[in-house]
mmCIF file of C-alpha atoms in Angstrom:
data_model
loop_
_atom_site.group_PDB
_atom_site.id
_atom_site.type_symbol
_atom_site.label_atom_id
_atom_site.label_comp_id
_atom_site.label_asym_id
_atom_site.label_seq_id
_atom_site.Cartn_x
_atom_site.Cartn_y
_atom_site.Cartn_z
ATOM 1 C CA LEU A 1 57.666 172.998 119.547
ATOM 2 C CA LYS A 2 56.864 173.450 115.869
ATOM 3 C CA SER A 3 58.943 176.601 115.517
ATOM 4 C CA ARG A 4 61.918 174.898 117.110
ATOM 5 C CA LEU A 5 61.550 171.910 114.884
ATOM 6 C CA LEU A 6 61.376 174.120 111.810
ATOM 7 C CA SER A 7 64.453 176.104 112.793
ATOM 8 C CA HIS A 8 66.359 172.947 113.611
ATOM 9 C CA GLY A 9 65.104 171.449 110.392
ATOM 10 C CA ARG A 10 66.489 174.360 108.351
ATOM 11 C CA ILE A 11 69.891 174.073 109.998
ATOM 12 C CA TRP A 12 69.879 170.359 109.473
ATOM 13 C CA ARG A 13 68.817 170.778 105.829
ATOM 14 C CA TRP A 14 71.564 173.362 105.223
ATOM 15 C CA HIS A 15 74.104 171.038 106.875
ATOM 16 C CA THR A 16 73.153 168.130 104.620
ATOM 17 C CA GLU A 17 73.452 170.352 101.539
ATOM 18 C CA MET A 18 76.988 171.311 102.570
ATOM 19 C CA ILE A 19 77.962 167.672 103.056
ATOM 20 C CA SER A 20 76.602 166.678 99.667
ATOM 21 C CA HIS A 21 78.504 169.598 98.068
ATOM 22 C CA LYS A 22 81.752 168.410 99.690
ATOM 23 C CA GLU A 23 81.129 164.871 98.480
ATOM 24 C CA LYS A 24 80.733 166.186 94.929
ATOM 25 C CA GLU A 25 84.118 167.932 95.185
ATOM 26 C CA LYS A 26 85.753 164.732 96.409
ATOM 27 C CA LYS A 27 84.350 162.803 93.454
ATOM 28 C CA LYS A 28 85.655 165.380 90.958
ATOM 29 C CA LYS A 29 89.278 165.131 92.155
ATOM 30 C CA GLU A 30 91.410 162.797 90.070
ATOM 31 C CA VAL A 31 94.602 161.076 91.067
ATOM 32 C CA ILE A 32 97.528 162.677 89.250
ATOM 33 C CA SER A 33 100.424 160.321 88.617
ATOM 34 C CA LEU A 34 103.913 161.374 87.547
ATOM 35 C CA ARG A 35 104.613 157.979 86.043
ATOM 36 C CA PRO A 36 104.656 157.812 82.243
ATOM 37 C CA GLN A 37 101.523 156.370 80.617
ATOM 38 C CA VAL A 38 102.759 153.404 78.542
ATOM 39 C CA ALA A 39 101.603 149.872 77.856
ATOM 40 C CA LYS A 40 103.012 146.927 79.792
ATOM 41 C CA GLU A 41 105.320 145.750 77.003
ATOM 42 C CA GLU A 42 106.703 149.183 76.105
ATOM 43 C CA ASN A 43 109.636 150.876 77.782
ATOM 44 C CA ALA A 44 109.228 154.204 79.549
ATOM 45 C CA PHE A 45 112.402 156.177 78.867
ATOM 46 C CA ALA A 46 113.973 158.792 81.105
ATOM 47 C CA VAL A 47 117.340 160.516 81.454
ATOM 48 C CA CYS A 48 119.353 159.833 84.594
ATOM 49 C CA HIS A 49 121.835 162.611 85.442
ATOM 50 C CA ILE A 50 124.479 161.399 87.913
ATOM 51 C CA PHE A 51 126.758 163.936 89.588
ATOM 52 C CA ALA A 52 129.441 162.164 91.581
ATOM 53 C CA ALA A 53 131.287 164.244 94.130
ATOM 54 C CA PHE A 54 133.922 162.790 96.441
ATOM 55 C CA SER A 55 131.630 162.467 99.444
ATOM 56 C CA ASP A 56 128.131 162.234 97.952
ATOM 57 C CA SER A 57 126.316 161.235 94.783
ATOM 58 C CA PHE A 58 123.375 163.146 93.299
ATOM 59 C CA VAL A 59 120.921 161.320 91.033
ATOM 60 C CA ARG A 60 118.271 163.285 89.125
ATOM 61 C CA VAL A 61 115.875 161.501 86.783
ATOM 62 C CA THR A 62 114.182 163.753 84.231
ATOM 63 C CA SER A 63 112.030 163.317 81.148
ATOM 64 C CA LEU A 64 113.730 162.745 77.802
ATOM 65 C CA PHE A 65 113.880 166.488 77.154
ATOM 66 C CA GLY A 66 115.221 167.235 80.649
ATOM 67 C CA LYS A 67 112.451 169.660 81.612
ATOM 68 C CA GLU A 68 110.403 167.661 84.128
ATOM 69 C CA ALA A 69 112.230 166.255 87.149
ATOM 70 C CA ILE A 70 110.728 162.869 87.987
ATOM 71 C CA CYS A 71 112.921 161.854 90.899
ATOM 72 C CA PRO A 72 115.658 164.085 92.349
ATOM 73 C CA MET A 73 117.673 162.245 95.027
ATOM 74 C CA THR A 74 120.946 162.381 96.855
ATOM 75 C CA GLY A 75 122.704 159.701 98.803
ATOM 76 C CA GLY A 76 122.117 161.633 102.018
ATOM 77 C CA MET A 77 118.334 161.606 101.556
ATOM 78 C CA THR A 78 118.091 157.829 101.952
ATOM 79 C CA VAL A 79 120.858 157.083 104.455
ATOM 80 C CA LYS A 80 121.055 158.068 108.113
ATOM 81 C CA VAL A 81 124.823 157.650 108.518
ATOM 82 C CA ASP A 82 127.179 159.942 106.579
ATOM 83 C CA GLN A 83 129.536 157.072 105.742
ATOM 84 C CA ASN A 84 126.955 155.270 103.581
ATOM 85 C CA GLU A 85 126.060 158.192 101.295
ATOM 86 C CA SER A 86 127.749 156.810 98.190
ATOM 87 C CA LEU A 87 126.758 153.157 98.624
ATOM 88 C CA PRO A 88 124.609 151.424 95.970
ATOM 89 C CA TYR A 89 121.409 151.002 97.980
ATOM 90 C CA SER A 90 121.230 154.715 98.658
ATOM 91 C CA CYS A 91 120.464 155.594 95.003
ATOM 92 C CA LYS A 92 117.281 153.928 93.788
ATOM 93 C CA VAL A 93 115.177 155.285 90.936
ATOM 94 C CA LEU A 94 111.410 154.863 90.611
ATOM 95 C CA GLY A 95 108.881 155.129 87.788
ATOM 96 C CA THR A 96 110.686 154.201 84.577
ATOM 97 C CA THR A 97 111.839 151.007 82.914
ATOM 98 C CA ALA A 98 114.666 152.229 80.652
ATOM 99 C CA LEU A 99 117.261 154.935 81.245
ATOM 100 C CA HIS A 100 119.749 157.049 79.319
ATOM 101 C CA ILE A 101 122.593 157.754 81.740
ATOM 102 C CA LYS A 102 124.674 160.955 81.743
ATOM 103 C CA PRO A 103 127.431 160.989 84.395
ATOM 104 C CA TRP A 104 128.914 164.322 85.527
ATOM 105 C CA LEU A 105 132.089 164.897 87.525
ATOM 106 C CA THR A 106 133.846 167.688 89.331
ATOM 107 C CA VAL A 107 136.237 169.155 86.792
ATOM 108 C CA GLY A 108 139.106 171.586 86.983
ATOM 109 C CA ASN A 109 142.364 170.334 88.430
ATOM 110 C CA ARG A 110 140.659 167.349 90.055
ATOM 111 C CA THR A 111 140.303 163.819 88.691
ATOM 112 C CA LYS A 112 138.713 163.403 85.277
ATOM 113 C CA THR A 113 137.805 159.713 85.474
ATOM 114 C CA LEU A 114 134.663 158.103 86.828
ATOM 115 C CA GLY A 115 135.082 157.197 90.472
ATOM 116 C CA SER A 116 133.562 154.581 92.714
ATOM 117 C CA GLU A 117 130.517 156.788 93.320
ATOM 118 C CA VAL A 118 129.347 156.518 89.700
ATOM 119 C CA HIS A 119 130.054 152.787 89.649
ATOM 120 C CA SER A 120 127.989 152.244 92.787
ATOM 121 C CA VAL A 121 125.057 154.193 91.309
ATOM 122 C CA LEU A 122 125.247 152.185 88.074
ATOM 123 C CA ARG A 123 125.382 148.953 90.072
ATOM 124 C CA ALA A 124 122.274 150.018 91.999
ATOM 125 C CA LEU A 125 120.418 150.815 88.770
ATOM 126 C CA VAL A 126 121.294 147.448 87.251
ATOM 127 C CA CYS A 127 120.284 145.606 90.433
ATOM 128 C CA SER A 128 116.928 147.413 90.473
ATOM 129 C CA GLU A 129 116.143 145.803 87.077
ATOM 130 C CA LYS A 130 116.254 148.994 85.012
ATOM 131 C CA LYS A 131 117.198 148.707 81.356
ATOM 132 C CA ILE A 132 120.145 150.917 80.487
ATOM 133 C CA GLU A 133 119.882 152.072 76.879
ATOM 134 C CA GLN A 134 123.028 154.175 76.624
ATOM 135 C CA ILE A 135 125.665 155.797 78.784
ATOM 136 C CA GLU A 136 126.551 159.175 77.300
ATOM 137 C CA ASP A 137 129.838 160.717 78.363
ATOM 138 C CA VAL A 138 129.120 164.392 79.072
ATOM 139 C CA ILE A 139 132.208 165.101 81.169
ATOM 140 C CA SER A 140 133.786 168.350 80.032
ATOM 141 C CA ILE A 141 137.539 167.784 79.965
ATOM 142 C CA PRO A 142 139.534 170.969 79.351
ATOM 143 C CA SER A 143 142.407 170.885 76.866
ATOM 144 C CA ASP A 144 144.682 172.913 79.147
ATOM 145 C CA SER A 145 144.013 172.467 82.838
ATOM 146 C CA THR A 146 145.725 174.253 85.681
ATOM 147 C CA CYS A 147 148.241 172.537 87.924
ATOM 148 C CA LYS A 148 147.312 171.296 91.354
ATOM 149 C CA LYS A 149 148.269 173.287 94.408
ATOM 150 C CA GLY A 150 151.739 172.448 95.708
ATOM 151 C CA GLY A 151 153.927 169.692 94.341
ATOM 152 C CA HIS A 152 156.808 169.862 91.881
ATOM 153 C CA HIS A 153 156.940 172.455 89.140
ATOM 154 C CA LEU A 154 158.566 171.739 85.778
#
């Protein structure tokens, strides 16, 4: 009986050492948060890139320098029906309090004005109580664009 107890005791002792080692690893792990570390009264700035296509809207929130993507989203990621992809509630942004907005459009011989997709994203950002610092127009409009396919020629 003593030899069995000793052998079982060693296994049990080794098992408890492994558990305590795992508990030490769990205590060492820290929670990593992507949210900016600011005080309650300060604003956490980010850049919101909005690409508005005709059928979908892409919203990508990055840091001020544009290197770290905080929240990349499309309208299709939050909506189950294809019809609702460009609606305001499909584009919500998390983690920041103030935004610099840069809208992008499809250029070429297509429309060069902001459509309803960009307006719906801006409406969603305002309704989600985000402060909008500035809206920078980064749409590249060519000086000589090609004509659309078909139609009348001059």
